[in-house]
CSV table of C-alpha atoms and ligand atoms in Angstrom, one decimal:
chain,number,residue,atom,x,y,z
A,1,MET,CA,38.7,36.6,-20.2
A,2,PRO,CA,40.7,39.0,-22.5
A,3,ASP,CA,39.5,42.5,-22.9
A,4,LEU,CA,38.1,42.2,-26.4
A,5,LYS,CA,37.0,45.8,-26.6
A,6,ASN,CA,40.1,47.7,-25.6
A,7,ASP,CA,43.3,45.9,-26.2
A,8,PHE,CA,42.5,43.3,-28.9
A,9,ASP,CA,43.0,44.2,-32.6
A,10,CYS,CA,40.5,41.9,-34.1
A,11,ALA,CA,41.2,43.0,-37.7
A,12,ALA,CA,44.9,42.5,-37.3
A,13,THR,CA,44.4,39.0,-35.9
A,14,MET,CA,42.0,38.2,-38.7
A,15,ARG,CA,44.7,38.9,-41.1
A,16,THR,CA,46.9,36.3,-39.5
A,17,GLY,CA,44.4,33.6,-40.5
A,18,ARG,CA,44.5,32.1,-37.0
A,19,TYR,CA,40.7,31.9,-37.1
A,20,TRP,CA,39.7,29.7,-40.1
A,21,MET,CA,36.1,30.8,-40.8
A,22,PRO,CA,33.4,28.4,-42.1
A,23,PHE,CA,31.8,28.8,-45.5
A,24,THR,CA,33.8,32.0,-45.9
A,25,ALA,CA,36.1,33.6,-48.5
A,26,ASN,CA,38.7,33.9,-45.7
A,27,ARG,CA,41.3,35.9,-47.6
A,28,TYR,CA,38.7,38.4,-48.8
A,29,VAL,CA,36.9,38.7,-45.5
A,30,ASN,CA,40.1,38.9,-43.4
A,31,ALA,CA,41.2,41.8,-45.6
A,32,GLN,CA,37.9,43.6,-44.9
A,33,GLY,CA,38.7,43.5,-41.1
A,34,GLU,CA,36.3,45.6,-39.0
A,35,ALA,CA,33.8,45.8,-41.9
A,36,ARG,CA,33.1,42.0,-41.3
A,37,VAL,CA,33.1,42.0,-37.6
A,38,LEU,CA,29.9,41.9,-35.5
A,39,THR,CA,30.4,43.1,-32.0
A,40,ALA,CA,27.0,43.3,-30.4
A,41,ALA,CA,23.3,42.5,-31.0
A,42,ARG,CA,20.0,43.6,-29.6
A,43,GLY,CA,16.5,43.0,-30.9
A,44,ALA,CA,16.5,42.8,-34.7
A,45,TYR,CA,19.8,44.6,-35.0
A,46,TYR,CA,23.5,43.8,-35.0
A,47,THR,CA,26.3,46.3,-34.3
A,48,MET,CA,29.2,46.2,-36.7
A,49,GLY,CA,32.8,46.6,-35.9
A,50,ASP,CA,32.7,50.3,-36.8
A,51,GLY,CA,29.7,50.8,-34.5
A,52,HIS,CA,26.9,51.2,-36.9
A,53,LYS,CA,23.7,49.1,-36.6
A,54,VAL,CA,22.3,46.8,-39.3
A,55,PHE,CA,18.9,45.1,-39.6
A,56,ASP,CA,19.3,41.3,-39.1
A,57,SER,CA,17.4,40.2,-42.2
A,58,LEU,CA,18.2,36.5,-41.8
A,59,SER,CA,17.7,36.2,-38.1
A,60,GLY,CA,21.4,35.4,-37.7
A,61,LEU,CA,21.6,32.3,-39.9
A,62,TRP,CA,17.8,31.6,-39.8
A,63,CYS,CA,18.2,30.8,-36.1
A,64,THR,CA,17.4,33.8,-34.0
A,65,PRO,CA,13.7,34.6,-34.7
A,66,LEU,CA,13.1,36.0,-31.3
A,67,GLY,CA,15.7,38.7,-31.8
A,68,HIS,CA,19.0,39.2,-29.8
A,69,GLY,CA,19.7,39.9,-26.2
A,70,ASN,CA,16.4,38.6,-24.8
A,71,PRO,CA,16.9,39.0,-21.0
A,72,ARG,CA,14.5,36.1,-20.2
A,73,ILE,CA,16.6,33.7,-22.3
A,74,ALA,CA,19.8,35.0,-20.8
A,75,GLN,CA,18.5,34.5,-17.3
A,76,ALA,CA,17.4,31.0,-18.1
A,77,LEU,CA,20.9,30.3,-19.4
A,78,TYR,CA,22.5,31.7,-16.2
A,79,ASP,CA,20.1,29.9,-13.8
A,80,GLN,CA,20.7,26.6,-15.5
A,81,ALA,CA,24.5,27.1,-15.7
A,82,THR,CA,24.6,27.6,-12.0
A,83,SER,CA,22.4,24.6,-11.1
A,84,LEU,CA,23.0,21.7,-13.6
A,85,ASP,CA,25.5,22.9,-16.2
A,86,PHE,CA,26.3,19.6,-17.8
A,87,ALA,CA,24.7,16.1,-17.4
A,88,PRO,CA,25.7,13.0,-19.3
A,89,SER,CA,22.8,11.8,-21.4
A,90,PHE,CA,24.2,8.3,-22.0
A,91,GLN,CA,22.1,6.1,-19.6
A,92,LEU,CA,21.2,9.2,-17.5
A,93,ALA,CA,18.4,11.8,-17.9
A,94,ASN,CA,17.9,15.4,-17.0
A,95,PRO,CA,14.4,16.8,-16.4
A,96,GLY,CA,14.8,19.7,-18.9
A,97,ALA,CA,15.6,17.4,-21.8
A,98,VAL,CA,12.8,14.9,-20.8
A,99,ARG,CA,10.2,17.7,-20.6
A,100,LEU,CA,11.5,19.3,-23.8
A,101,ALA,CA,11.1,16.0,-25.7
A,102,GLU,CA,7.5,15.9,-24.5
A,103,ARG,CA,6.8,19.6,-25.5
A,104,ILE,CA,8.3,19.1,-29.0
A,105,ALA,CA,6.4,15.9,-29.5
A,106,ASN,CA,3.2,17.7,-28.6
A,107,MET,CA,4.0,20.5,-31.1
A,108,ALA,CA,4.8,18.1,-33.9
A,109,PRO,CA,2.2,16.8,-36.5
A,110,ALA,CA,0.1,14.1,-35.0
A,111,GLY,CA,1.9,10.8,-35.2
A,112,LEU,CA,5.4,12.1,-34.6
A,113,GLU,CA,6.0,11.3,-30.9
A,114,HIS,CA,9.6,10.6,-30.0
A,115,VAL,CA,12.5,13.0,-29.9
A,116,PHE,CA,16.3,12.2,-30.2
A,117,PHE,CA,18.5,15.2,-29.4
A,118,ALA,CA,21.7,16.3,-31.2
A,119,ASN,CA,23.6,19.6,-31.3
A,120,SER,CA,23.0,20.9,-34.8
A,121,GLY,CA,21.1,20.5,-38.0
A,122,SER,CA,24.0,18.5,-39.5
A,123,GLU,CA,24.0,16.1,-36.5
A,124,ALA,CA,20.2,15.9,-36.6
A,125,VAL,CA,20.3,14.9,-40.3
A,126,ASP,CA,23.0,12.3,-39.9
A,127,THR,CA,21.0,10.9,-36.9
A,128,ALA,CA,17.8,10.7,-39.0
A,129,LEU,CA,19.7,9.0,-41.9
A,130,LYS,CA,21.2,6.4,-39.5
A,131,ILE,CA,17.7,5.8,-37.9
A,132,ALA,CA,16.4,5.2,-41.4
A,133,ILE,CA,19.1,2.6,-42.2
A,134,GLY,CA,18.7,0.9,-38.8
A,135,PHE,CA,14.9,0.9,-39.0
A,136,HIS,CA,14.9,-1.2,-42.2
A,137,LYS,CA,17.7,-3.4,-41.0
A,138,LEU,CA,15.7,-4.2,-37.8
A,139,ARG,CA,12.8,-5.2,-40.0
A,140,ASP,CA,14.9,-7.6,-42.1
A,141,GLU,CA,15.0,-5.2,-45.0
A,142,GLY,CA,18.7,-4.4,-44.7
A,143,GLY,CA,18.8,-4.2,-48.5
A,144,ARG,CA,17.3,-0.8,-48.2
A,145,PHE,CA,20.6,1.1,-48.1
A,146,ARG,CA,19.9,4.0,-50.5
A,147,LEU,CA,19.4,7.5,-49.3
A,148,ILE,CA,17.7,9.9,-51.7
A,149,GLY,CA,18.2,13.6,-51.5
A,150,ARG,CA,17.3,16.4,-53.9
A,151,GLU,CA,19.1,18.7,-56.3
A,152,ARG,CA,19.9,22.0,-54.6
A,153,GLY,CA,19.1,20.5,-51.3
A,154,TYR,CA,21.0,21.4,-48.1
A,155,HIS,CA,21.3,19.0,-45.2
A,156,GLY,CA,24.4,20.2,-43.4
A,157,VAL,CA,28.0,19.2,-43.6
A,158,GLY,CA,28.1,15.7,-42.0
A,159,LEU,CA,29.2,13.0,-44.5
A,160,GLY,CA,25.6,11.8,-44.6
A,161,GLY,CA,24.0,15.2,-45.0
A,162,MET,CA,26.6,16.3,-47.5
A,163,SER,CA,26.0,13.1,-49.5
A,164,VAL,CA,22.2,13.6,-49.8
A,165,GLY,CA,22.7,17.4,-50.3
A,166,GLY,CA,22.5,18.7,-53.8
A,167,ILE,CA,24.5,22.0,-53.8
A,168,VAL,CA,27.4,21.3,-56.1
A,169,PRO,CA,30.1,23.5,-54.4
A,170,ASN,CA,29.4,21.7,-51.1
A,171,ARG,CA,30.0,18.2,-52.6
A,172,LYS,CA,32.5,18.3,-55.4
A,173,MET,CA,35.6,18.3,-53.2
A,174,PHE,CA,34.3,15.2,-51.3
A,175,ALA,CA,33.1,12.9,-54.1
A,176,THR,CA,35.4,10.1,-52.7
A,177,VAL,CA,33.7,10.0,-49.3
A,178,MET,CA,30.0,10.1,-50.3
A,179,VAL,CA,27.7,7.7,-48.6
A,180,PRO,CA,27.3,4.7,-51.1
A,181,GLY,CA,24.1,4.5,-53.1
A,182,VAL,CA,23.0,8.0,-52.6
A,183,ASP,CA,20.9,9.5,-55.4
A,184,HIS,CA,18.8,12.6,-56.0
A,185,ILE,CA,15.5,13.7,-57.4
A,186,ARG,CA,15.2,16.9,-59.4
A,187,HIS,CA,14.4,20.1,-57.5
A,188,PRO,CA,10.8,21.3,-58.2
A,189,TYR,CA,11.8,24.8,-59.6
A,190,ASP,CA,11.0,25.8,-63.1
A,191,HIS,CA,11.7,29.5,-63.7
A,192,ALA,CA,9.8,29.5,-67.0
A,193,ARG,CA,6.6,28.4,-65.3
A,194,MET,CA,7.0,29.7,-61.7
A,195,ALA,CA,8.9,33.0,-61.8
A,196,PHE,CA,7.6,35.7,-59.4
A,197,SER,CA,5.2,33.3,-57.7
A,198,ARG,CA,3.8,34.6,-54.5
A,199,GLY,CA,3.8,31.6,-52.1
A,200,GLN,CA,3.5,28.2,-53.6
A,201,PRO,CA,3.6,27.9,-57.4
A,202,GLN,CA,0.3,26.5,-58.7
A,203,CYS,CA,2.0,24.2,-61.2
A,204,GLY,CA,4.8,21.6,-60.9
A,205,ALA,CA,3.4,19.0,-58.6
A,206,GLU,CA,4.2,16.4,-61.2
A,207,MET,CA,7.9,16.9,-60.6
A,208,ALA,CA,7.6,14.7,-57.5
A,209,ASP,CA,7.1,11.8,-59.9
A,210,ASP,CA,10.9,11.9,-60.3
A,211,LEU,CA,10.9,9.7,-57.3
A,212,GLU,CA,9.0,7.1,-59.2
A,213,ARG,CA,11.8,7.2,-61.8
A,214,LEU,CA,14.4,6.4,-59.1
A,215,VAL,CA,12.2,3.6,-57.7
A,216,ALA,CA,12.0,2.1,-61.2
A,217,LEU,CA,15.8,2.5,-61.6
A,218,HIS,CA,16.9,1.2,-58.2
A,219,ASP,CA,13.9,-0.9,-57.0
A,220,ALA,CA,12.1,0.1,-53.8
A,221,SER,CA,13.8,-2.8,-52.0
A,222,THR,CA,17.1,-0.8,-52.1
A,223,ILE,CA,15.7,2.6,-51.0
A,224,ALA,CA,15.6,3.4,-47.2
A,225,ALA,CA,14.6,7.1,-47.2
A,226,VAL,CA,14.0,10.3,-49.0
A,227,ILE,CA,15.0,13.5,-47.3
A,228,VAL,CA,13.8,16.9,-48.5
A,229,GLU,CA,13.5,20.4,-47.0
A,230,PRO,CA,9.8,21.3,-47.3
A,231,VAL,CA,11.0,24.7,-48.5
A,232,GLN,CA,14.6,24.7,-49.8
A,233,GLY,CA,16.2,27.4,-47.8
A,234,SER,CA,20.0,27.5,-48.2
A,235,THR,CA,19.8,27.3,-52.0
A,236,GLY,CA,17.7,30.4,-52.1
A,237,VAL,CA,14.1,29.7,-51.0
A,238,LEU,CA,12.6,27.2,-53.5
A,239,VAL,CA,8.9,26.9,-52.6
A,240,PRO,CA,7.2,23.5,-53.2
A,241,PRO,CA,4.5,23.6,-55.9
A,242,VAL,CA,0.9,23.0,-54.6
A,243,GLY,CA,0.5,19.2,-54.3
A,244,TYR,CA,4.2,18.4,-54.7
A,245,LEU,CA,4.9,17.3,-51.1
A,246,GLN,CA,1.6,15.3,-51.0
A,247,ARG,CA,2.8,13.4,-54.1
A,248,LEU,CA,6.2,12.6,-52.5
A,249,ARG,CA,4.3,11.3,-49.4
A,250,GLU,CA,2.1,9.1,-51.6
A,251,ILE,CA,5.0,7.6,-53.4
A,252,CYS,CA,7.0,7.0,-50.2
A,253,THR,CA,4.0,5.3,-48.6
A,254,GLN,CA,3.4,3.1,-51.6
A,255,TYR,CA,6.9,1.8,-51.6
A,256,GLY,CA,7.7,1.6,-47.9
A,257,ILE,CA,10.3,4.4,-48.2
A,258,LEU,CA,10.7,6.7,-45.1
A,259,LEU,CA,10.0,10.4,-45.8
A,260,ILE,CA,12.2,12.8,-43.8
A,261,PHE,CA,11.4,16.5,-43.7
A,262,ASP,CA,14.5,18.5,-42.9
A,263,GLU,CA,13.0,21.4,-41.0
A,264,VAL,CA,16.2,22.9,-39.6
A,265,ILE,CA,15.1,26.2,-41.2
A,266,THR,CA,11.3,25.8,-41.5
A,267,GLY,CA,10.7,24.3,-38.0
A,268,PHE,CA,9.4,26.3,-35.0
A,269,GLY,CA,7.4,29.0,-36.6
A,270,ARG,CA,9.1,30.1,-39.8
A,271,MET,CA,6.1,29.0,-41.9
A,272,GLY,CA,3.5,30.4,-39.5
A,273,GLU,CA,3.0,26.9,-38.0
A,274,ASN,CA,5.0,24.8,-35.6
A,275,PHE,CA,6.4,23.0,-38.6
A,276,ALA,CA,6.1,23.3,-42.4
A,277,ALA,CA,4.6,19.8,-42.3
A,278,GLN,CA,1.5,21.4,-40.7
A,279,ARG,CA,1.5,24.3,-43.1
A,280,PHE,CA,1.5,22.0,-46.1
A,281,GLY,CA,-0.7,19.3,-44.5
A,282,VAL,CA,1.8,16.4,-45.1
A,283,ARG,CA,3.0,14.2,-42.4
A,284,PRO,CA,6.6,12.8,-42.8
A,285,ASP,CA,8.0,9.8,-40.9
A,286,MET,CA,10.7,12.0,-39.4
A,287,ILE,CA,11.4,15.7,-38.9
A,288,THR,CA,14.8,17.1,-38.2
A,289,PHE,CA,15.1,20.4,-36.4
A,290,ALA,CA,17.7,22.8,-35.0
A,291,LYS,CA,18.3,26.6,-35.1
A,292,ALA,CA,15.2,28.4,-33.8
A,293,ILE,CA,14.5,25.8,-31.0
A,294,THR,CA,17.1,27.7,-28.9
A,295,ASN,CA,16.9,31.0,-30.7
A,296,GLY,CA,20.4,30.1,-31.9
A,297,ILE,CA,22.2,31.0,-28.7
A,298,VAL,CA,23.0,27.4,-27.6
A,299,PRO,CA,23.5,24.7,-30.2
A,300,MET,CA,20.7,22.1,-30.3
A,301,GLY,CA,19.2,19.9,-33.0
A,302,GLY,CA,17.1,16.8,-33.0
A,303,VAL,CA,14.9,14.3,-34.8
A,304,ILE,CA,11.2,13.6,-34.2
A,305,VAL,CA,10.0,10.1,-35.2
A,306,THR,CA,6.9,8.0,-35.4
A,307,PRO,CA,6.1,5.3,-32.8
A,308,GLU,CA,6.6,2.8,-35.6
A,309,ILE,CA,10.2,3.9,-35.9
A,310,TYR,CA,10.8,4.2,-32.2
A,311,ASN,CA,9.2,0.9,-31.3
A,312,THR,CA,11.1,-0.9,-34.1
A,313,PHE,CA,14.3,0.0,-32.2
A,314,MET,CA,12.8,-0.9,-28.8
A,315,THR,CA,13.4,-4.6,-29.2
A,316,GLY,CA,15.9,-7.1,-27.8
A,317,PRO,CA,17.2,-7.5,-24.2
A,318,GLU,CA,15.9,-4.6,-22.1
A,319,SER,CA,19.4,-4.0,-20.7
A,320,ALA,CA,20.9,-3.6,-24.2
A,321,ILE,CA,21.5,-0.3,-25.9
A,322,GLU,CA,19.0,-0.2,-28.8
A,323,PHE,CA,20.6,2.5,-31.0
A,324,ALA,CA,24.4,2.8,-30.8
A,325,HIS,CA,24.4,6.5,-31.6
A,326,GLY,CA,24.4,9.8,-29.7
A,327,TYR,CA,26.5,12.9,-28.9
A,328,THR,CA,28.3,14.0,-25.7
A,329,TYR,CA,26.0,17.0,-25.7
A,330,SER,CA,22.8,15.3,-26.7
A,331,GLY,CA,20.0,16.7,-24.5
A,332,HIS,CA,22.3,19.3,-23.0
A,333,PRO,CA,20.7,20.9,-19.9
A,334,LEU,CA,21.7,24.4,-21.0
A,335,ALA,CA,20.2,24.0,-24.5
A,336,ALA,CA,17.1,22.4,-23.0
A,337,ALA,CA,16.7,25.3,-20.5
A,338,VAL,CA,17.0,27.9,-23.3
A,339,ALA,CA,14.6,25.9,-25.5
A,340,HIS,CA,11.9,25.9,-22.8
A,341,VAL,CA,12.0,29.7,-22.5
A,342,VAL,CA,12.0,30.1,-26.3
A,343,LEU,CA,8.9,27.9,-26.6
A,344,ASP,CA,7.3,29.8,-23.6
A,345,ILE,CA,8.0,33.2,-25.4
A,346,MET,CA,6.6,31.8,-28.7
A,347,GLU,CA,3.4,30.8,-26.9
A,348,GLU,CA,3.0,33.8,-24.7
A,349,ASP,CA,3.7,36.4,-27.4
A,350,ASN,CA,1.6,34.4,-29.9
A,351,LEU,CA,4.5,34.5,-32.4
A,352,LEU,CA,2.9,32.1,-34.8
A,353,SER,CA,0.1,34.5,-35.5
A,354,LYS,CA,2.7,37.4,-35.7
A,355,VAL,CA,4.5,35.4,-38.4
A,356,ARG,CA,1.2,34.9,-40.3
A,357,ALA,CA,0.5,38.6,-40.1
A,358,LEU,CA,4.0,39.5,-41.3
A,359,GLU,CA,3.9,37.1,-44.3
A,360,PRO,CA,2.0,39.5,-46.6
A,361,VAL,CA,4.1,42.4,-45.5
A,362,LEU,CA,7.3,40.6,-46.4
A,363,GLU,CA,5.7,39.4,-49.6
A,364,GLU,CA,4.8,43.0,-50.7
A,365,ALA,CA,8.3,44.3,-49.7
A,366,ILE,CA,9.9,41.7,-51.9
A,367,HIS,CA,7.6,41.6,-54.9
A,368,SER,CA,7.6,45.4,-55.1
A,369,LEU,CA,11.1,45.0,-56.6
A,370,ARG,CA,9.8,43.1,-59.7
A,371,ASP,CA,10.4,45.8,-62.3
A,372,LEU,CA,13.9,46.8,-61.2
A,373,PRO,CA,16.9,46.0,-63.5
A,374,HIS,CA,18.6,42.7,-63.1
A,375,VAL,CA,15.8,41.1,-61.0
A,376,HIS,CA,15.4,37.5,-62.3
A,377,ASP,CA,13.0,36.1,-59.8
A,378,LEU,CA,11.3,36.9,-56.5
A,379,ARG,CA,10.1,34.1,-54.1
A,380,ASN,CA,8.4,34.0,-50.7
A,381,ILE,CA,6.5,31.9,-48.3
A,382,GLY,CA,6.0,32.3,-44.5
A,383,LEU,CA,8.8,34.5,-43.2
A,384,THR,CA,11.2,33.4,-45.9
A,385,ALA,CA,11.9,35.1,-49.2
A,386,ALA,CA,14.5,35.4,-51.9
A,387,ILE,CA,15.6,37.9,-54.6
A,388,GLU,CA,17.4,36.2,-57.5
A,389,LEU,CA,19.5,38.7,-59.5
A,390,LYS,CA,20.8,38.1,-63.0
A,391,PRO,CA,24.6,37.6,-62.7
A,392,ARG,CA,26.9,40.1,-64.3
A,393,GLU,CA,28.3,38.9,-67.6
A,394,GLY,CA,31.3,36.6,-66.8
A,395,LYS,CA,31.3,37.6,-63.2
A,396,PRO,CA,28.8,35.4,-61.2
A,397,GLY,CA,28.4,36.7,-57.7
A,398,ALA,CA,29.8,40.1,-58.3
A,399,ARG,CA,26.5,41.8,-58.4
A,400,GLY,CA,25.4,40.0,-55.3
A,401,LEU,CA,28.5,41.0,-53.4
A,402,GLU,CA,28.0,44.7,-54.4
A,403,VAL,CA,24.4,44.4,-53.1
A,404,PHE,CA,25.7,43.0,-49.8
A,405,GLU,CA,28.2,45.8,-49.3
A,406,ARG,CA,25.7,48.5,-50.2
A,407,GLY,CA,23.2,46.8,-47.9
A,408,VAL,CA,25.6,47.3,-44.9
A,409,GLN,CA,25.9,51.0,-45.9
A,410,HIS,CA,22.1,51.2,-45.9
A,411,GLY,CA,21.8,49.5,-42.5
A,412,LEU,CA,20.9,46.1,-43.8
A,413,LEU,CA,22.7,42.9,-43.1
A,414,LEU,CA,21.9,40.7,-46.1
A,415,ARG,CA,22.4,37.0,-46.7
A,416,VAL,CA,23.9,36.9,-50.2
A,417,THR,CA,24.9,33.6,-51.8
A,418,GLY,CA,26.1,34.1,-55.4
A,419,ASP,CA,23.6,36.5,-56.9
A,420,THR,CA,20.7,35.4,-54.7
A,421,ILE,CA,19.7,37.3,-51.5
A,422,SER,CA,17.7,35.2,-49.0
A,423,PHE,CA,15.5,36.6,-46.2
A,424,GLY,CA,14.3,35.2,-43.0
A,425,PRO,CA,13.6,38.2,-40.8
A,426,PRO,CA,13.0,37.9,-37.1
A,427,PHE,CA,9.5,37.1,-35.9
A,428,ILE,CA,9.7,40.2,-33.7
A,429,SER,CA,10.1,42.4,-36.8
A,430,THR,CA,7.6,45.2,-37.1
A,431,PRO,CA,5.7,45.8,-40.4
A,432,GLU,CA,7.6,49.1,-40.6
A,433,GLN,CA,10.9,47.4,-40.3
A,434,LEU,CA,10.0,45.1,-43.2
A,435,ARG,CA,8.7,48.0,-45.3
A,436,ASP,CA,11.9,50.0,-44.6
A,437,MET,CA,13.9,46.9,-45.6
A,438,GLY,CA,11.9,46.8,-48.9
A,439,ALA,CA,12.5,50.5,-49.5
A,440,ASN,CA,16.2,50.2,-48.9
A,441,LEU,CA,16.4,47.1,-51.2
A,442,HIS,CA,14.6,49.2,-53.8
A,443,ARG,CA,17.2,52.0,-53.5
A,444,ILE,CA,20.1,49.5,-53.7
A,445,ILE,CA,18.9,47.3,-56.5
A,446,ALA,CA,17.6,50.2,-58.6
A,447,THR,CA,21.1,51.6,-58.8
A,448,VAL,CA,23.4,48.5,-58.7
A,449,ALA,CA,25.4,48.1,-61.9
B,1,LIG,C1,17.7,22.2,-44.0
B,1,LIG,C2,19.0,22.2,-43.2
B,1,LIG,N1,19.5,21.1,-42.7
B,1,LIG,C3,20.7,21.0,-42.0
B,1,LIG,C4,21.4,22.2,-41.8
B,1,LIG,C5,22.7,22.1,-41.0
B,1,LIG,O1,22.5,22.7,-39.7
B,1,LIG,P1,23.9,23.1,-38.9
B,1,LIG,O2,24.5,24.2,-39.7
B,1,LIG,O3,23.3,23.5,-37.5
B,1,LIG,O4,24.7,21.9,-38.9
B,1,LIG,C6,20.9,23.4,-42.3
B,1,LIG,C7,21.7,24.7,-42.0
B,1,LIG,N2,21.3,25.8,-42.8
B,1,LIG,C8,22.2,26.8,-43.0
B,1,LIG,C9,23.3,27.0,-42.2
B,1,LIG,C10,24.1,28.2,-42.4
B,1,LIG,C11,23.7,29.1,-43.4
B,1,LIG,C12,22.6,28.9,-44.2
B,1,LIG,C13,22.2,29.8,-45.3
B,1,LIG,O5,21.2,29.6,-45.9
B,1,LIG,O6,23.0,30.8,-45.5
B,1,LIG,C14,21.8,27.8,-44.0
B,1,LIG,C15,19.7,23.4,-43.0
B,1,LIG,O7,19.2,24.6,-43.5
B,2,LIG,C1,37.7,10.8,-29.4
B,2,LIG,C2,36.3,11.3,-29.6
B,2,LIG,N1,36.0,11.8,-30.8
B,2,LIG,C3,34.7,12.3,-31.1
B,2,LIG,C4,33.8,12.2,-30.1
B,2,LIG,C5,32.4,12.7,-30.5
B,2,LIG,O1,32.2,13.9,-29.9
B,2,LIG,P1,30.7,14.5,-29.8
B,2,LIG,O2,30.0,13.5,-28.9
B,2,LIG,O3,30.8,15.9,-29.3
B,2,LIG,O4,30.1,14.4,-31.2
B,2,LIG,C6,34.1,11.8,-28.8
B,2,LIG,C7,33.0,11.8,-27.8
B,2,LIG,O5,33.3,11.4,-26.7
B,2,LIG,C8,35.3,11.3,-28.6
B,2,LIG,O6,35.7,10.8,-27.3
């Protein structure tokens, strides 16, 4: 392995563009060099290229809630890599994946009992969408081809997930390859009525009736599934109004439409429960997951489905493949081994109750910023939050970028998209760390132009 510390000039190689970075302003970041390099991580902190430490306010990319450098997780990775490092999952099983499917099914809301593994959230979403199409086809309702997403939704970057997604910059380049028949309901955010809500807005449940409008337009016989994030994370933490998800559930049940909760961010503790479905008391027909299940250190994703869905596929000759879908790394032994330790640590360290205890601390840290200049909205639920800043006149994103760069100077690694700052701090954060984050944000935002 090359000596990356001593004889590799990362900044210089970045400037060559050899490394094409995802969802990145490559020319701008490459020019920043060391200022955009992470070289180490431990606990709730990253070490930057110039050696200074920053608080990991988004748990990596929502995916490392147990913090970095956990020795138990690293040991599990090593032990598995030196025993069963890779095992084909087509027509063959490995005990780690089998046991993990059972554990996840036991954690899921009652009635979600079968797990299909993928390697990311995007793959989990595309798997769920294909399951939905196949489910209806197997029930002689193949006319149900439409997949319904939501404005401002994020469901990864597969052609399916991108098609049902609702974030315009992620879609506009690919209009010609969208999945046919996709449509979208409105997002349930109304600044005028909901700004500065703490947790779920009390109004707005009626916005779920948008789905009735699409049913009237397309007819239920053409609609296979609706996919929503219970809390819309990537777009800047849009929290469902009280009663909204329940209403979506009612409409889907009434018309035989499958309801998919995309819990890639909200799954495995982020809402203070195993899944957001349990936080909100709504049971979908499928849940997609990824990120936290392996604390982000080995890619893994998956879909949890009802027995009705699973058993619909389990038909035909017993020697036949029921669902012609899967990935080389589905049920990967290394990912499974890490996931087991992650779930062990979550249970042993009682991390769900830690999340519930930290929720009001994060809420206070964020909502204490309400009277500062340029603050347009503040939102939070569970261990997620967002600060929405007013854009500078004619320069959308410029204020957000300045906050990001001043954040690093104040020892804070912030997730800034446009002029919105999203937060998903590690579950291992201390109340003091969240209060310090709030104080630093106050200093930064109070003086940003
Ligand atoms: C709800 C949801 N569904 C699918 C995906 C895609 O997962 P993969 O990336 O593993 O294919 C996601 C991913 N969400 C995600 C990924 C990267 C950054 C951010 C951000 O909010 O800045 C969010 C997600 O949040
Ligand atoms: C040529 C080719 N492309 C794509 C894939 C899919 O790769 P993955 O299973 O990692 O999604 C495979 C898998 O074997 C392949 O052989």
